[in-house]
Each structure stands twice: as structure tokens, then as C-alpha cells.
Amino acid sequence: MNKGNYTDAQLISSIKEGGSACDQAIAWIYRKHLDAVLSFIMARNGSREEAKDIFQDAVLSLLMSIQEGKFEGKSSLRTYLHAISKNLWYRRFRRSITADEYKASLNKDEIELGDPEYLLVDQDTEAQLQGLMDSLKDKCKEVLTMWAQKYSMKEIAEALGYSNEQVVRNKKNHCLKELKELVRKNPEVRNLIGELLK
Amino acid sequence: MAEQMFERIEAYLEGILPEDERLQFESELQTNPELKEEYFLQKDTRSLLKLGGQLAFKEKLKRIDQEIESEAKVVSFKKPLWRETWFQVAAVVLLLIGTGYLWMSNNYNKDQLIQQAFAEYNADPFTSRGNDDSPFAQAMQAYNSGNFEQASKSLQDILDESPDNIDAIHYLGISLYASGYSKEALPYLERSADSVKHGEAGRWIKILACFDVEGKDKCMHELSLLATEEGHPYQENAEKLYDRLNSVWGKMFAK
């Protein structure tokens, strides 16, 4: 990294690494590209809040695509983010354009994008999943949430005050078992996960 | 037994089972209904967590957005000093009535302004939750209490063991700078500025240290680049220092 002008390769590598390196990279990407997406959506009569919601989902989609190995850097991060934002905008708020315009926009930008709404969940689903997570004790929730975001065992130990990485590893396994039992007792949540991952 | 099965499935899902055990596991999945049921349940649980991670991540994005909004509010109230008519008139008068006096007083003012910029940066201490008693945590206790010389020593010890520890590199650079060893700090700040984790803050402190070591023009150039870099978290700090230093030196540097 130099002078704050990060290359796509550096950003992708940091996002793959997860944890605080990923946080830094995503914060940088967010600040760098927010204005362009806001301008695009607000110029099409979208509200500032709608535009931010779209952009946040686009950043999240980028994160998932990189961490899942679905984004290989054939297009630039900027191109990807803008195309995803545009597609999400047209999908959610396409009342403002004609069907032909919508179709043309998708055809134009979907090269190597895949499905931009991959794993993005609606608010009802979000509430159900959150409810199950909330059944866990706070410490378990914290450990598992950080682990799910690919923080290293060392980072989790430092952030949550555990004495070493092995303690975190044991705690993570203990908490994961608890969550597994919760999922076992809630078949509807399991069905929901199955639907989302289809 | 259940414990062993859990850990075996976990190792498989993490991709850390040796090849022969992985093949054995996959073979058993076809023939052992209990293992199969537990495997898919565990896989679904991890998928649920992945979704939970996404939700937590969206919250982070909202926090970043709030930071940007609050920074924008501060900027909107600010009019650069050099754009004020009274300031332009005053600067011309000052230049006319005593360039010599102005030059003599400049060094004191420059140092004061840079120290103030560092004090503003340093107002937010390094925070770490919990009761960590690692060498790094102890070094950061010294750092947070303003004992930068002790922090430098402890961080150097950590680097002797782990030369690529970017946290130690970053805070050693700052501690050396804060102790008055700007020249010694620069190599560490260079590495910090090149890192993902501390790149933004590392670059900012590196510029401050530059004024103690390098020529004015070079440092002002670096400062002006940061001052115009929209979206950088220290852009506003850089812009403020740039304007103030210009007013002290009585000369406009092209941005």
C-alpha cells in the first residue's frame, strides 16, 4: 500500500484475509466509491437513503463475492461496485425506467457479476436469523460473529479479552455446538437457510 | 463420541483433514446416516453464522456512513482561512512590515502547529478490551499513558521477536516520533503507511515527522496531496494544517 491509493489487488487480498485488514479495506472502498453511486441513483430520482441502502448492499455483495472466490478481479472493483449498484437499483426501484431500459442495463453490466443479490436477505429473514443468534449468550454471540467475519483467533482474543488463541478456539467450538443444537430444535430456520443457499 | 464427531466434521468443513482422513470421511458420509445428519446440520449452522456475519457487517457499513456524515457536517461549517479577505489583507501587511521578523517567528509557529496536529491525532487512545497482559498490551499501556520512550523500548523488544508485526511497527513509529526521534521514526512510519491495517494513520504521522527531517517543500507537497484526497480519514486534518502552515509561512503552495 502506498499513499492511500490502494490497488485492487491489495484491497482484494485484505478482504480475503478477513478481520481488521478487511475492515480497513472495506472502509476505504466505501469512502472512495460512495459519492459516485449516490450521484447515479439520486440523478434518477432516488432518495439519498435509498441510494445508501443500495450501495451498502453492493459493498456487502462485493465482500461476499471476494471471500467466496467468485470475484477474480477480471473487472475493476469500481466497475463491479457501480454495476452491482445499478443492477440493484433497477431491480428494486425499476418503476422509474422502462422494461427495455432495465433489460439493456442488465445486459450491459452483468459480465462476470453473477447474481448480485447472492445471499442478501430481506428484513423478515434477517429478523428470524437475528432472533436465533440472540438466543445465545452475549459472549458466544460475540465470538461467533467475529469468527464468521474471519477475524483471526488472535484478533478475537485481543478484542474480547481472552488470554490466548486456544481459549478462543475452545470457546468457538463450545458456542458453535450450542448454536447447532438451537438449529436442530428450529427446523423452520434450517429450511430458511436451505432456501437462501439454493 | 458426539464430541469427536463434532470436531471431525469441523475439521472437514475447515478443510484441514489430511487427505486420507478426508477420503475416509467422505466414504463414511455415504454409509453412516448419523454422521450424514450431523454433517448437514453443522454445515447449515455455519451457513447461518455466515448470514449473521453479513448482518453484523451491514451494521459496520452504517457506522462508516455515520462517520462520513458527521465529517461532512464539520467540513460544511469550515471556510478555509486563506479564503478570508481579512486574512489576505493581513498577510500582505505582515509581509510588507517585516519579512525578517516573520521568518524568525515562523519556526516556533510551525512546530507548534505540527505538535497541535499530533495532539489532536493522539487524543484518541489505543483501545483494547479485556484483561490482556501480553507484551503488546503492556507496551500500549505505556503508550496510552504518554510514556512514549518506554513504549518505544517495549515495542522494539516485540519487533526483535516478530519483525513483521505491523501493530508494533506502527506504534513504534509513532512512539519514536512522539519522543522526538523523528528521523528514527520515519522508516517505521513508511512501513506503517504501506500497510493495509495502519496505512491511513501511518501516512498522516509520517507527514508530520517529515517536517522535522526533510525539506519544507517536500513535506508541504506530501501534505497537499493528502489535503486534497477526498475520502481519506485524515484529509480534513491535512487541509487544516496545510492552511495554517501556509498562513505561518505567508506563502501559498499550489495544491
CSV table of C-alpha atoms in Angstrom, one decimal:
chain,number,residue,atom,x,y,z
A,1,MET,CA,0.0,0.0,0.0
A,2,ASN,CA,1.3,3.5,-0.7
A,3,LYS,CA,0.0,7.0,-0.2
A,4,GLY,CA,-3.5,5.7,0.4
A,5,ASN,CA,-4.0,4.8,-3.3
A,6,TYR,CA,-4.6,1.2,-2.8
A,7,THR,CA,-4.6,-1.2,-5.8
A,8,ASP,CA,-7.5,-3.5,-6.4
A,9,ALA,CA,-5.1,-6.5,-5.8
A,10,GLN,CA,-4.2,-5.1,-2.4
A,11,LEU,CA,-7.8,-4.5,-1.5
A,12,ILE,CA,-8.9,-7.9,-2.6
A,13,SER,CA,-6.0,-9.5,-0.7
A,14,SER,CA,-7.1,-7.7,2.5
A,15,ILE,CA,-10.7,-8.6,2.1
A,16,LYS,CA,-9.7,-12.3,1.7
A,17,GLU,CA,-7.6,-12.0,4.8
A,18,GLY,CA,-10.7,-11.0,6.8
A,19,GLY,CA,-10.7,-9.4,10.2
A,20,SER,CA,-9.4,-5.9,10.8
A,21,ALA,CA,-7.4,-5.9,7.5
A,22,CYS,CA,-10.8,-6.5,5.7
A,23,ASP,CA,-12.5,-3.7,7.8
A,24,GLN,CA,-9.8,-1.2,6.7
A,25,ALA,CA,-10.1,-2.2,3.0
A,26,ILE,CA,-13.9,-2.0,3.1
A,27,ALA,CA,-13.9,1.4,4.8
A,28,TRP,CA,-11.6,2.7,2.2
A,29,ILE,CA,-13.7,1.3,-0.7
A,30,TYR,CA,-16.8,2.7,0.9
A,31,ARG,CA,-15.4,6.2,1.2
A,32,LYS,CA,-13.9,6.1,-2.3
A,33,HIS,CA,-17.0,5.0,-4.2
A,34,LEU,CA,-20.0,6.2,-2.2
A,35,ASP,CA,-20.3,9.6,-4.0
A,36,ALA,CA,-20.4,8.2,-7.5
A,37,VAL,CA,-23.2,5.7,-6.6
A,38,LEU,CA,-25.2,8.4,-4.7
A,39,SER,CA,-24.9,10.7,-7.7
A,40,PHE,CA,-26.1,8.0,-10.1
A,41,ILE,CA,-29.2,7.0,-8.1
A,42,MET,CA,-30.1,10.5,-6.9
A,43,ALA,CA,-29.9,11.7,-10.5
A,44,ARG,CA,-32.7,9.1,-11.2
A,45,ASN,CA,-34.9,10.5,-8.5
A,46,GLY,CA,-33.8,8.0,-5.9
A,47,SER,CA,-33.6,9.4,-2.3
A,48,ARG,CA,-30.3,9.6,-0.5
A,49,GLU,CA,-31.4,6.9,1.9
A,50,GLU,CA,-32.4,4.5,-0.9
A,51,ALA,CA,-29.0,5.2,-2.6
A,52,LYS,CA,-27.1,4.4,0.6
A,53,ASP,CA,-29.1,1.3,1.2
A,54,ILE,CA,-28.3,0.1,-2.4
A,55,PHE,CA,-24.6,1.0,-2.0
A,56,GLN,CA,-24.3,-0.8,1.3
A,57,ASP,CA,-25.8,-4.0,-0.2
A,58,ALA,CA,-23.4,-3.6,-3.2
A,59,VAL,CA,-20.4,-3.4,-0.9
A,60,LEU,CA,-21.7,-6.4,1.1
A,61,SER,CA,-22.2,-8.3,-2.2
A,62,LEU,CA,-18.6,-7.4,-3.2
A,63,LEU,CA,-17.3,-8.7,0.1
A,64,MET,CA,-19.1,-12.0,-0.2
A,65,SER,CA,-18.1,-12.5,-3.8
A,66,ILE,CA,-14.4,-11.9,-2.9
A,67,GLN,CA,-14.5,-14.1,0.2
A,68,GLU,CA,-16.3,-16.9,-1.7
A,69,GLY,CA,-13.8,-16.7,-4.5
A,70,LYS,CA,-16.5,-15.7,-7.0
A,71,PHE,CA,-14.8,-12.4,-7.9
A,72,GLU,CA,-11.4,-12.8,-9.6
A,73,GLY,CA,-10.6,-9.3,-10.5
A,74,LYS,CA,-11.4,-9.5,-14.2
A,75,SER,CA,-13.2,-6.2,-13.9
A,76,SER,CA,-12.1,-3.4,-11.6
A,77,LEU,CA,-13.6,-3.1,-8.2
A,78,ARG,CA,-15.0,0.3,-9.3
A,79,THR,CA,-16.7,-1.3,-12.3
A,80,TYR,CA,-18.1,-4.1,-10.2
A,81,LEU,CA,-19.5,-1.9,-7.5
A,82,HIS,CA,-21.1,0.5,-9.9
A,83,ALA,CA,-22.6,-2.3,-12.0
A,84,ILE,CA,-24.0,-4.1,-8.9
A,85,SER,CA,-25.4,-0.8,-7.5
A,86,LYS,CA,-27.1,0.0,-10.8
A,87,ASN,CA,-28.5,-3.5,-11.1
A,88,LEU,CA,-29.8,-3.5,-7.5
A,89,TRP,CA,-31.3,-0.1,-8.2
A,90,TYR,CA,-33.1,-1.2,-11.3
A,91,ARG,CA,-34.3,-4.4,-9.7
A,92,ARG,CA,-35.7,-2.7,-6.6
A,93,PHE,CA,-36.9,0.6,-8.0
A,94,ARG,CA,-37.4,-0.1,-11.7
A,95,ARG,CA,-40.7,1.7,-11.6
A,96,SER,CA,-38.8,4.7,-12.9
A,97,ILE,CA,-37.5,3.2,-16.1
A,98,THR,CA,-38.9,1.3,-19.0
A,99,ALA,CA,-38.6,-2.5,-19.3
A,100,ASP,CA,-36.3,-2.1,-22.3
A,101,GLU,CA,-34.0,0.3,-20.3
A,102,TYR,CA,-33.9,-2.2,-17.4
A,103,LYS,CA,-33.1,-5.1,-19.7
A,104,ALA,CA,-30.4,-3.1,-21.5
A,105,SER,CA,-28.8,-2.1,-18.2
A,106,LEU,CA,-28.6,-5.7,-17.1
A,107,ASN,CA,-27.2,-7.0,-20.3
A,108,LYS,CA,-24.6,-4.2,-20.3
A,109,ASP,CA,-23.2,-4.8,-16.9
A,110,GLU,CA,-23.7,-8.4,-15.9
A,111,ILE,CA,-20.4,-9.6,-17.4
A,112,GLU,CA,-18.8,-11.6,-14.5
A,113,LEU,CA,-21.2,-10.2,-11.9
A,114,GLY,CA,-23.2,-13.4,-11.3
A,115,ASP,CA,-26.2,-12.7,-9.2
A,116,PRO,CA,-25.6,-9.5,-7.2
A,117,GLU,CA,-28.3,-10.4,-4.7
A,118,TYR,CA,-26.5,-13.6,-3.7
A,119,LEU,CA,-27.1,-14.2,0.0
A,120,LEU,CA,-28.6,-10.7,0.6
A,121,VAL,CA,-31.5,-11.3,2.9
A,122,ASP,CA,-34.8,-9.5,3.4
A,123,GLN,CA,-35.8,-7.9,6.7
A,124,ASP,CA,-38.1,-10.7,7.8
A,125,THR,CA,-35.5,-13.3,7.2
A,126,GLU,CA,-32.9,-11.0,8.9
A,127,ALA,CA,-35.2,-10.8,12.0
A,128,GLN,CA,-35.6,-14.6,12.2
A,129,LEU,CA,-31.9,-15.2,11.9
A,130,GLN,CA,-31.1,-12.5,14.4
A,131,GLY,CA,-33.7,-14.0,16.8
A,132,LEU,CA,-31.8,-17.3,16.8
A,133,MET,CA,-28.5,-15.6,17.3
A,134,ASP,CA,-30.0,-13.6,20.2
A,135,SER,CA,-30.8,-16.9,22.0
A,136,LEU,CA,-27.1,-17.3,22.6
A,137,LYS,CA,-25.2,-15.8,25.5
A,138,ASP,CA,-23.6,-12.5,24.7
A,139,LYS,CA,-20.0,-13.9,24.8
A,140,CYS,CA,-20.9,-16.7,22.4
A,141,LYS,CA,-22.6,-14.3,20.1
A,142,GLU,CA,-19.5,-12.0,20.0
A,143,VAL,CA,-17.1,-14.9,19.4
A,144,LEU,CA,-19.1,-16.5,16.7
A,145,THR,CA,-19.9,-13.2,14.9
A,146,MET,CA,-16.2,-12.2,14.9
A,147,TRP,CA,-15.2,-15.7,13.7
A,148,ALA,CA,-17.9,-15.6,11.0
A,149,GLN,CA,-16.3,-12.3,9.8
A,150,LYS,CA,-12.9,-14.1,9.6
A,151,TYR,CA,-11.2,-12.4,12.4
A,152,SER,CA,-8.2,-14.4,13.4
A,153,MET,CA,-8.2,-16.2,16.8
A,154,LYS,CA,-5.5,-13.8,17.9
A,155,GLU,CA,-7.7,-10.8,17.0
A,156,ILE,CA,-10.7,-12.2,18.8
A,157,ALA,CA,-8.6,-12.9,21.9
A,158,GLU,CA,-7.3,-9.3,21.9
A,159,ALA,CA,-10.7,-7.8,21.3
A,160,LEU,CA,-12.7,-9.9,23.8
A,161,GLY,CA,-10.1,-10.2,26.5
A,162,TYR,CA,-9.3,-14.0,26.2
A,163,SER,CA,-5.8,-15.0,27.4
A,164,ASN,CA,-4.8,-16.9,24.3
A,165,GLU,CA,-5.9,-18.2,20.9
A,166,GLN,CA,-6.5,-21.8,22.2
A,167,VAL,CA,-9.1,-20.4,24.7
A,168,VAL,CA,-10.9,-18.7,21.8
A,169,ARG,CA,-10.8,-21.9,19.7
A,170,ASN,CA,-12.4,-23.9,22.6
A,171,LYS,CA,-14.9,-21.2,23.2
A,172,LYS,CA,-15.8,-21.0,19.5
A,173,ASN,CA,-16.4,-24.8,19.3
A,174,HIS,CA,-18.4,-24.7,22.5
A,175,CYS,CA,-20.6,-21.9,21.1
A,176,LEU,CA,-20.9,-23.4,17.7
A,177,LYS,CA,-22.2,-26.6,19.4
A,178,GLU,CA,-24.8,-24.5,21.3
A,179,LEU,CA,-25.9,-22.9,18.0
A,180,LYS,CA,-26.1,-26.3,16.3
A,181,GLU,CA,-28.5,-27.5,19.0
A,182,LEU,CA,-30.6,-24.4,18.5
A,183,VAL,CA,-30.7,-25.0,14.8
A,184,ARG,CA,-31.6,-28.7,15.4
A,185,LYS,CA,-34.6,-27.6,17.5
A,186,ASN,CA,-35.8,-25.0,15.0
A,187,PRO,CA,-36.4,-26.8,11.7
A,188,GLU,CA,-38.0,-23.8,10.2
A,189,VAL,CA,-34.7,-21.8,10.5
A,190,ARG,CA,-33.0,-24.7,8.8
A,191,ASN,CA,-35.5,-24.6,6.0
A,192,LEU,CA,-34.9,-20.9,5.6
A,193,ILE,CA,-31.1,-21.4,5.4
A,194,GLY,CA,-31.7,-24.1,2.8
A,195,GLU,CA,-33.9,-21.7,0.8
A,196,LEU,CA,-31.3,-19.0,0.9
A,197,LEU,CA,-28.5,-21.2,-0.2
A,198,LYS,CA,-30.3,-22.9,-3.0
B,1,MET,CA,-18.3,-39.8,20.8
B,2,ALA,CA,-20.5,-36.8,19.9
B,3,GLU,CA,-17.6,-34.5,20.7
B,4,GLN,CA,-15.3,-36.5,18.4
B,5,MET,CA,-17.8,-36.4,15.7
B,6,PHE,CA,-18.3,-32.6,16.0
B,7,GLU,CA,-14.6,-31.9,15.8
B,8,ARG,CA,-14.1,-34.3,12.9
B,9,ILE,CA,-16.9,-32.6,11.0
B,10,GLU,CA,-15.5,-29.2,11.9
B,11,ALA,CA,-12.0,-30.2,10.6
B,12,TYR,CA,-13.5,-31.5,7.4
B,13,LEU,CA,-15.5,-28.2,6.9
B,14,GLU,CA,-12.4,-26.2,7.6
B,15,GLY,CA,-10.5,-28.2,5.0
B,16,ILE,CA,-7.8,-29.2,7.5
B,17,LEU,CA,-8.3,-33.0,7.5
B,18,PRO,CA,-5.3,-34.9,6.0
B,19,GLU,CA,-6.0,-36.4,2.5
B,20,ASP,CA,-6.5,-40.0,3.7
B,21,GLU,CA,-8.8,-38.9,6.6
B,22,ARG,CA,-10.8,-36.7,4.2
B,23,LEU,CA,-11.4,-39.6,1.8
B,24,GLN,CA,-12.4,-41.8,4.7
B,25,PHE,CA,-14.8,-39.2,6.0
B,26,GLU,CA,-16.4,-38.8,2.6
B,27,SER,CA,-16.8,-42.5,2.3
B,28,GLU,CA,-18.4,-42.7,5.7
B,29,LEU,CA,-20.8,-39.9,4.8
B,30,GLN,CA,-22.3,-42.3,2.2
B,31,THR,CA,-22.8,-45.2,4.6
B,32,ASN,CA,-23.3,-43.6,8.1
B,33,PRO,CA,-26.8,-41.9,8.4
B,34,GLU,CA,-25.9,-40.4,11.8
B,35,LEU,CA,-22.7,-38.8,10.5
B,36,LYS,CA,-24.6,-37.5,7.5
B,37,GLU,CA,-27.3,-35.9,9.5
B,38,GLU,CA,-24.8,-34.3,11.9
B,39,TYR,CA,-22.7,-33.1,8.9
B,40,PHE,CA,-25.5,-31.3,7.2
B,41,LEU,CA,-26.8,-29.8,10.5
B,42,GLN,CA,-23.3,-28.5,11.2
B,43,LYS,CA,-23.0,-27.2,7.7
B,44,ASP,CA,-26.3,-25.4,8.0
B,45,THR,CA,-25.3,-23.9,11.3
B,46,ARG,CA,-22.1,-22.5,9.7
B,47,SER,CA,-24.2,-21.1,6.9
B,48,LEU,CA,-26.4,-19.4,9.5
B,49,LEU,CA,-23.4,-17.8,11.0
B,50,LYS,CA,-22.2,-16.6,7.7
B,51,LEU,CA,-25.5,-14.8,7.3
B,52,GLY,CA,-25.1,-13.5,10.9
B,53,GLY,CA,-21.7,-12.2,9.8
B,54,GLN,CA,-23.3,-10.4,6.9
B,55,LEU,CA,-25.8,-8.7,9.2
B,56,ALA,CA,-23.0,-7.6,11.5
B,57,PHE,CA,-21.1,-6.3,8.5
B,58,LYS,CA,-24.0,-4.2,7.4
B,59,GLU,CA,-24.0,-2.6,10.8
B,60,LYS,CA,-20.3,-1.7,10.3
B,61,LEU,CA,-21.1,-0.1,6.9
B,62,LYS,CA,-23.8,2.0,8.6
B,63,ARG,CA,-21.3,3.1,11.2
B,64,ILE,CA,-18.8,4.1,8.5
B,65,ASP,CA,-21.6,6.0,6.8
B,66,GLN,CA,-22.4,7.9,10.1
B,67,GLU,CA,-18.7,8.8,10.4
B,68,ILE,CA,-18.7,10.2,6.8
B,69,GLU,CA,-21.9,12.2,7.5
B,70,SER,CA,-20.5,13.7,10.7
B,71,GLU,CA,-17.3,14.6,9.0
B,72,ALA,CA,-19.2,16.3,6.2
B,73,LYS,CA,-21.1,18.4,8.7
B,74,VAL,CA,-17.9,19.7,10.2
B,75,VAL,CA,-16.5,20.5,6.8
B,76,SER,CA,-19.6,22.4,5.7
B,77,PHE,CA,-19.1,24.9,8.5
B,78,LYS,CA,-15.5,25.5,7.7
B,79,LYS,CA,-14.2,28.2,5.4
B,80,PRO,CA,-10.5,27.9,4.7
B,81,LEU,CA,-8.6,30.6,6.4
B,82,TRP,CA,-6.7,31.7,3.3
B,83,ARG,CA,-10.1,32.5,1.6
B,84,GLU,CA,-11.0,35.1,4.2
B,85,THR,CA,-10.5,38.6,2.8
B,86,TRP,CA,-9.3,39.9,6.1
B,87,PHE,CA,-6.7,37.2,6.3
B,88,GLN,CA,-5.4,38.0,2.8
B,89,VAL,CA,-5.1,41.7,3.6
B,90,ALA,CA,-3.4,40.9,6.9
B,91,ALA,CA,-0.9,38.6,5.3
B,92,VAL,CA,0.1,41.2,2.8
B,93,VAL,CA,0.6,43.8,5.5
B,94,LEU,CA,2.6,41.4,7.6
B,95,LEU,CA,4.8,40.6,4.7
B,96,LEU,CA,5.4,44.3,4.0
B,97,ILE,CA,6.2,45.4,7.5
B,98,GLY,CA,8.7,42.8,8.4
B,99,THR,CA,9.7,39.7,6.5
B,100,GLY,CA,12.7,39.3,8.8
B,101,TYR,CA,10.6,39.2,11.9
B,102,LEU,CA,8.1,36.9,10.3
B,103,TRP,CA,10.9,34.4,9.4
B,104,MET,CA,12.3,34.4,12.9
B,105,SER,CA,8.9,33.7,14.4
B,106,ASN,CA,8.0,31.0,11.8
B,107,ASN,CA,9.9,28.1,13.2
B,108,TYR,CA,8.2,28.4,16.6
B,109,ASN,CA,4.8,28.6,15.0
B,110,LYS,CA,5.4,25.7,12.6
B,111,ASP,CA,6.5,23.4,15.3
B,112,GLN,CA,3.6,24.4,17.5
B,113,LEU,CA,1.1,23.8,14.7
B,114,ILE,CA,2.5,20.3,13.9
B,115,GLN,CA,2.6,19.5,17.6
B,116,GLN,CA,-1.1,20.5,17.8
B,117,ALA,CA,-1.9,18.3,14.8
B,118,PHE,CA,-0.2,15.4,16.5
B,119,ALA,CA,-2.0,16.1,19.8
B,120,GLU,CA,-5.3,16.0,18.0
B,121,TYR,CA,-4.4,12.6,16.5
B,122,ASN,CA,-3.2,11.3,19.8
B,123,ALA,CA,-6.4,12.4,21.7
B,124,ASP,CA,-8.0,9.1,20.8
B,125,PRO,CA,-6.0,6.5,22.7
B,126,PHE,CA,-5.4,2.9,21.5
B,127,THR,CA,-8.2,0.8,22.9
B,128,SER,CA,-8.3,-2.8,23.7
B,129,ARG,CA,-11.0,-4.6,25.6
B,130,GLY,CA,-10.4,-7.3,28.2
B,131,ASN,CA,-7.5,-8.1,30.5
B,132,ASP,CA,-4.8,-8.8,28.0
B,133,ASP,CA,-1.4,-8.9,29.7
B,134,SER,CA,0.6,-9.7,26.5
B,135,PRO,CA,3.8,-7.7,25.9
B,136,PHE,CA,2.0,-5.7,23.2
B,137,ALA,CA,-0.8,-4.7,25.7
B,138,GLN,CA,1.8,-3.7,28.2
B,139,ALA,CA,3.6,-1.6,25.6
B,140,MET,CA,0.3,0.1,24.7
B,141,GLN,CA,-0.4,0.9,28.3
B,142,ALA,CA,2.9,2.9,28.3
B,143,TYR,CA,1.8,4.4,25.0
B,144,ASN,CA,-1.6,5.4,26.3
B,145,SER,CA,-0.2,7.0,29.4
B,146,GLY,CA,2.2,9.1,27.3
B,147,ASN,CA,5.3,7.3,28.3
B,148,PHE,CA,6.5,7.0,24.7
B,149,GLU,CA,10.1,6.2,25.5
B,150,GLN,CA,9.1,3.1,27.5
B,151,ALA,CA,6.6,2.2,24.7
B,152,SER,CA,9.3,2.5,22.1
B,153,LYS,CA,11.6,0.2,24.1
B,154,SER,CA,8.8,-2.4,24.7
B,155,LEU,CA,7.7,-2.3,21.1
B,156,GLN,CA,11.3,-2.7,19.9
B,157,ASP,CA,11.5,-5.8,22.0
B,158,ILE,CA,8.4,-7.2,20.3
B,159,LEU,CA,9.9,-6.5,16.9
B,160,ASP,CA,13.1,-8.3,17.8
B,161,GLU,CA,10.9,-11.4,18.2
B,162,SER,CA,8.5,-10.7,15.4
B,163,PRO,CA,10.0,-8.3,12.8
B,164,ASP,CA,6.8,-8.1,10.7
B,165,ASN,CA,4.4,-7.3,13.5
B,166,ILE,CA,2.6,-4.4,11.8
B,167,ASP,CA,0.9,-3.2,15.0
B,168,ALA,CA,4.3,-2.9,16.7
B,169,ILE,CA,5.9,-1.3,13.7
B,170,HIS,CA,3.1,1.3,13.5
B,171,TYR,CA,3.1,2.2,17.2
B,172,LEU,CA,6.9,2.2,17.4
B,173,GLY,CA,7.0,4.7,14.6
B,174,ILE,CA,4.5,7.0,16.5
B,175,SER,CA,6.2,6.5,19.8
B,176,LEU,CA,9.7,7.4,18.4
B,177,TYR,CA,8.2,10.5,16.7
B,178,ALA,CA,6.4,11.5,20.0
B,179,SER,CA,9.7,11.0,21.8
B,180,GLY,CA,11.5,13.4,19.5
B,181,TYR,CA,13.3,10.8,17.3
B,182,SER,CA,11.6,11.7,14.1
B,183,LYS,CA,14.5,10.5,11.9
B,184,GLU,CA,14.5,7.1,13.5
B,185,ALA,CA,10.6,7.0,13.4
B,186,LEU,CA,10.4,7.6,9.6
B,187,PRO,CA,11.4,4.0,8.4
B,188,TYR,CA,8.7,2.5,10.7
B,189,LEU,CA,6.1,5.1,9.6
B,190,GLU,CA,7.0,4.3,6.0
B,191,ARG,CA,6.2,0.6,6.6
B,192,SER,CA,3.1,1.5,8.6
B,193,ALA,CA,1.9,3.8,5.7
B,194,ASP,CA,2.3,1.0,3.3
B,195,SER,CA,0.2,-1.4,5.4
B,196,VAL,CA,-3.5,-2.1,5.0
B,197,LYS,CA,-4.2,-2.0,8.7
B,198,HIS,CA,-2.5,1.2,9.7
B,199,GLY,CA,-1.9,2.8,6.2
B,200,GLU,CA,-4.1,5.9,6.8
B,201,ALA,CA,-2.8,6.9,10.2
B,202,GLY,CA,0.7,5.9,9.3
B,203,ARG,CA,0.8,8.2,6.4
B,204,TRP,CA,-0.5,11.1,8.4
B,205,ILE,CA,2.1,10.8,11.1
B,206,LYS,CA,4.8,10.2,8.5
B,207,ILE,CA,3.9,13.6,7.1
B,208,LEU,CA,4.2,15.2,10.5
B,209,ALA,CA,7.6,13.6,11.1
B,210,CYS,CA,8.7,14.7,7.6
B,211,PHE,CA,8.8,18.3,8.8
B,212,ASP,CA,11.5,17.5,11.3
B,213,VAL,CA,13.7,15.6,8.9
B,214,GLU,CA,13.1,16.6,5.3
B,215,GLY,CA,12.9,20.0,3.4
B,216,LYS,CA,9.8,22.1,3.7
B,217,ASP,CA,8.8,21.9,0.1
B,218,LYS,CA,8.8,18.1,0.0
B,219,CYS,CA,6.7,17.9,3.2
B,220,MET,CA,4.3,20.5,2.1
B,221,HIS,CA,3.9,18.6,-1.2
B,222,GLU,CA,3.1,15.4,0.7
B,223,LEU,CA,0.7,17.3,2.9
B,224,SER,CA,-1.0,19.0,0.0
B,225,LEU,CA,-1.6,15.6,-1.7
B,226,LEU,CA,-3.3,14.3,1.4
B,227,ALA,CA,-5.2,17.6,1.9
B,228,THR,CA,-6.9,17.1,-1.5
B,229,GLU,CA,-7.5,13.3,-1.2
B,230,GLU,CA,-11.3,13.2,-0.8
B,231,GLY,CA,-12.4,10.3,1.4
B,232,HIS,CA,-9.2,9.9,3.3
B,233,PRO,CA,-9.9,10.0,7.1
B,234,TYR,CA,-7.1,12.5,7.7
B,235,GLN,CA,-7.9,14.7,4.7
B,236,GLU,CA,-9.5,17.3,6.8
B,237,ASN,CA,-6.7,17.3,9.4
B,238,ALA,CA,-4.2,17.7,6.5
B,239,GLU,CA,-6.2,20.5,4.9
B,240,LYS,CA,-6.3,22.4,8.2
B,241,LEU,CA,-2.6,22.0,8.9
B,242,TYR,CA,-1.8,22.9,5.3
B,243,ASP,CA,-3.8,26.1,5.5
B,244,ARG,CA,-2.3,27.0,8.9
B,245,LEU,CA,1.3,26.4,7.8
B,246,ASN,CA,0.7,28.5,4.7
B,247,SER,CA,-0.5,31.3,6.8
B,248,VAL,CA,2.6,31.0,9.0
B,249,TRP,CA,4.9,30.9,6.1
B,250,GLY,CA,3.0,33.6,4.3
B,251,LYS,CA,3.1,31.8,1.0
B,252,MET,CA,0.6,29.8,-0.9
B,253,PHE,CA,1.7,26.4,-2.1
B,254,ALA,CA,0.0,25.2,-5.1
B,255,LYS,CA,-2.3,22.3,-4.1
